[in-house]
Amino acid sequence: MGKKLQISNAQRVEAVMALLTRGESASAIARRFKISEGSLYRLKDEFSSGQERAR
């Protein structure tokens, strides 16, 4: 099992929203938040599945 991400929940939301709404690349966003691209995409998937459950 990997390490726990060391970013806050607010930063997680900010990173996912940047990925979904801005023209910025995933690699640039991941670098800015000091996480891997894989972690960023996993956060996006978790965020998306959470949105579906909220409906």
mmCIF file of C-alpha atoms in Angstrom:
data_model
loop_
_atom_site.group_PDB
_atom_site.id
_atom_site.type_symbol
_atom_site.label_atom_id
_atom_site.label_comp_id
_atom_site.label_asym_id
_atom_site.label_seq_id
_atom_site.Cartn_x
_atom_site.Cartn_y
_atom_site.Cartn_z
ATOM 1 C CA MET A 1 0.000 0.000 0.000
ATOM 2 C CA GLY A 2 1.275 3.487 -0.858
ATOM 3 C CA LYS A 3 1.815 6.512 1.282
ATOM 4 C CA LYS A 4 -1.060 8.705 2.418
ATOM 5 C CA LEU A 5 -1.251 11.969 0.472
ATOM 6 C CA GLN A 6 0.119 14.876 2.450
ATOM 7 C CA ILE A 7 -2.271 17.507 1.116
ATOM 8 C CA SER A 8 -5.394 18.896 2.756
ATOM 9 C CA ASN A 9 -8.930 18.156 1.626
ATOM 10 C CA ALA A 10 -9.186 21.705 0.280
ATOM 11 C CA GLN A 11 -6.037 21.174 -1.781
ATOM 12 C CA ARG A 12 -7.431 17.879 -3.086
ATOM 13 C CA VAL A 13 -10.584 19.621 -4.289
ATOM 14 C CA GLU A 14 -8.532 22.448 -5.786
ATOM 15 C CA ALA A 15 -6.321 19.992 -7.675
ATOM 16 C CA VAL A 16 -9.286 18.042 -9.059
ATOM 17 C CA MET A 17 -11.121 21.208 -10.071
ATOM 18 C CA ALA A 18 -7.981 22.452 -11.829
ATOM 19 C CA LEU A 19 -7.818 19.171 -13.733
ATOM 20 C CA LEU A 20 -11.493 19.305 -14.709
ATOM 21 C CA THR A 21 -11.872 22.981 -15.565
ATOM 22 C CA ARG A 22 -8.541 24.468 -16.623
ATOM 23 C CA GLY A 23 -6.446 23.883 -19.674
ATOM 24 C CA GLU A 24 -3.471 23.038 -17.463
ATOM 25 C CA SER A 25 -1.857 19.634 -17.947
ATOM 26 C CA ALA A 26 -2.188 16.911 -15.343
ATOM 27 C CA SER A 27 1.586 16.786 -14.959
ATOM 28 C CA ALA A 28 1.750 20.533 -14.210
ATOM 29 C CA ILE A 29 -1.049 20.279 -11.639
ATOM 30 C CA ALA A 30 0.574 17.247 -10.011
ATOM 31 C CA ARG A 31 3.909 19.075 -9.782
ATOM 32 C CA ARG A 32 2.243 22.130 -8.249
ATOM 33 C CA PHE A 33 0.629 20.024 -5.517
ATOM 34 C CA LYS A 34 3.680 17.745 -5.169
ATOM 35 C CA ILE A 35 1.743 14.563 -5.938
ATOM 36 C CA SER A 36 2.058 12.009 -8.709
ATOM 37 C CA GLU A 37 -0.135 12.105 -11.797
ATOM 38 C CA GLY A 38 -1.534 8.740 -10.724
ATOM 39 C CA SER A 39 -2.574 10.211 -7.380
ATOM 40 C CA LEU A 40 -4.209 13.135 -9.144
ATOM 41 C CA TYR A 41 -6.243 10.834 -11.380
ATOM 42 C CA ARG A 42 -7.185 8.686 -8.371
ATOM 43 C CA LEU A 43 -8.428 11.816 -6.579
ATOM 44 C CA LYS A 44 -10.450 12.707 -9.679
ATOM 45 C CA ASP A 45 -12.020 9.248 -9.728
ATOM 46 C CA GLU A 46 -12.826 9.425 -6.001
ATOM 47 C CA PHE A 47 -14.283 12.904 -6.450
ATOM 48 C CA SER A 48 -16.423 11.754 -9.392
ATOM 49 C CA SER A 49 -17.740 8.683 -7.576
ATOM 50 C CA GLY A 50 -18.518 10.859 -4.540
ATOM 51 C CA GLN A 51 -20.507 13.212 -6.763
ATOM 52 C CA GLU A 52 -22.547 10.281 -8.068
ATOM 53 C CA ARG A 53 -23.326 9.081 -4.520
ATOM 54 C CA ALA A 54 -24.445 12.581 -3.513
ATOM 55 C CA ARG A 55 -27.176 12.623 -6.141
#
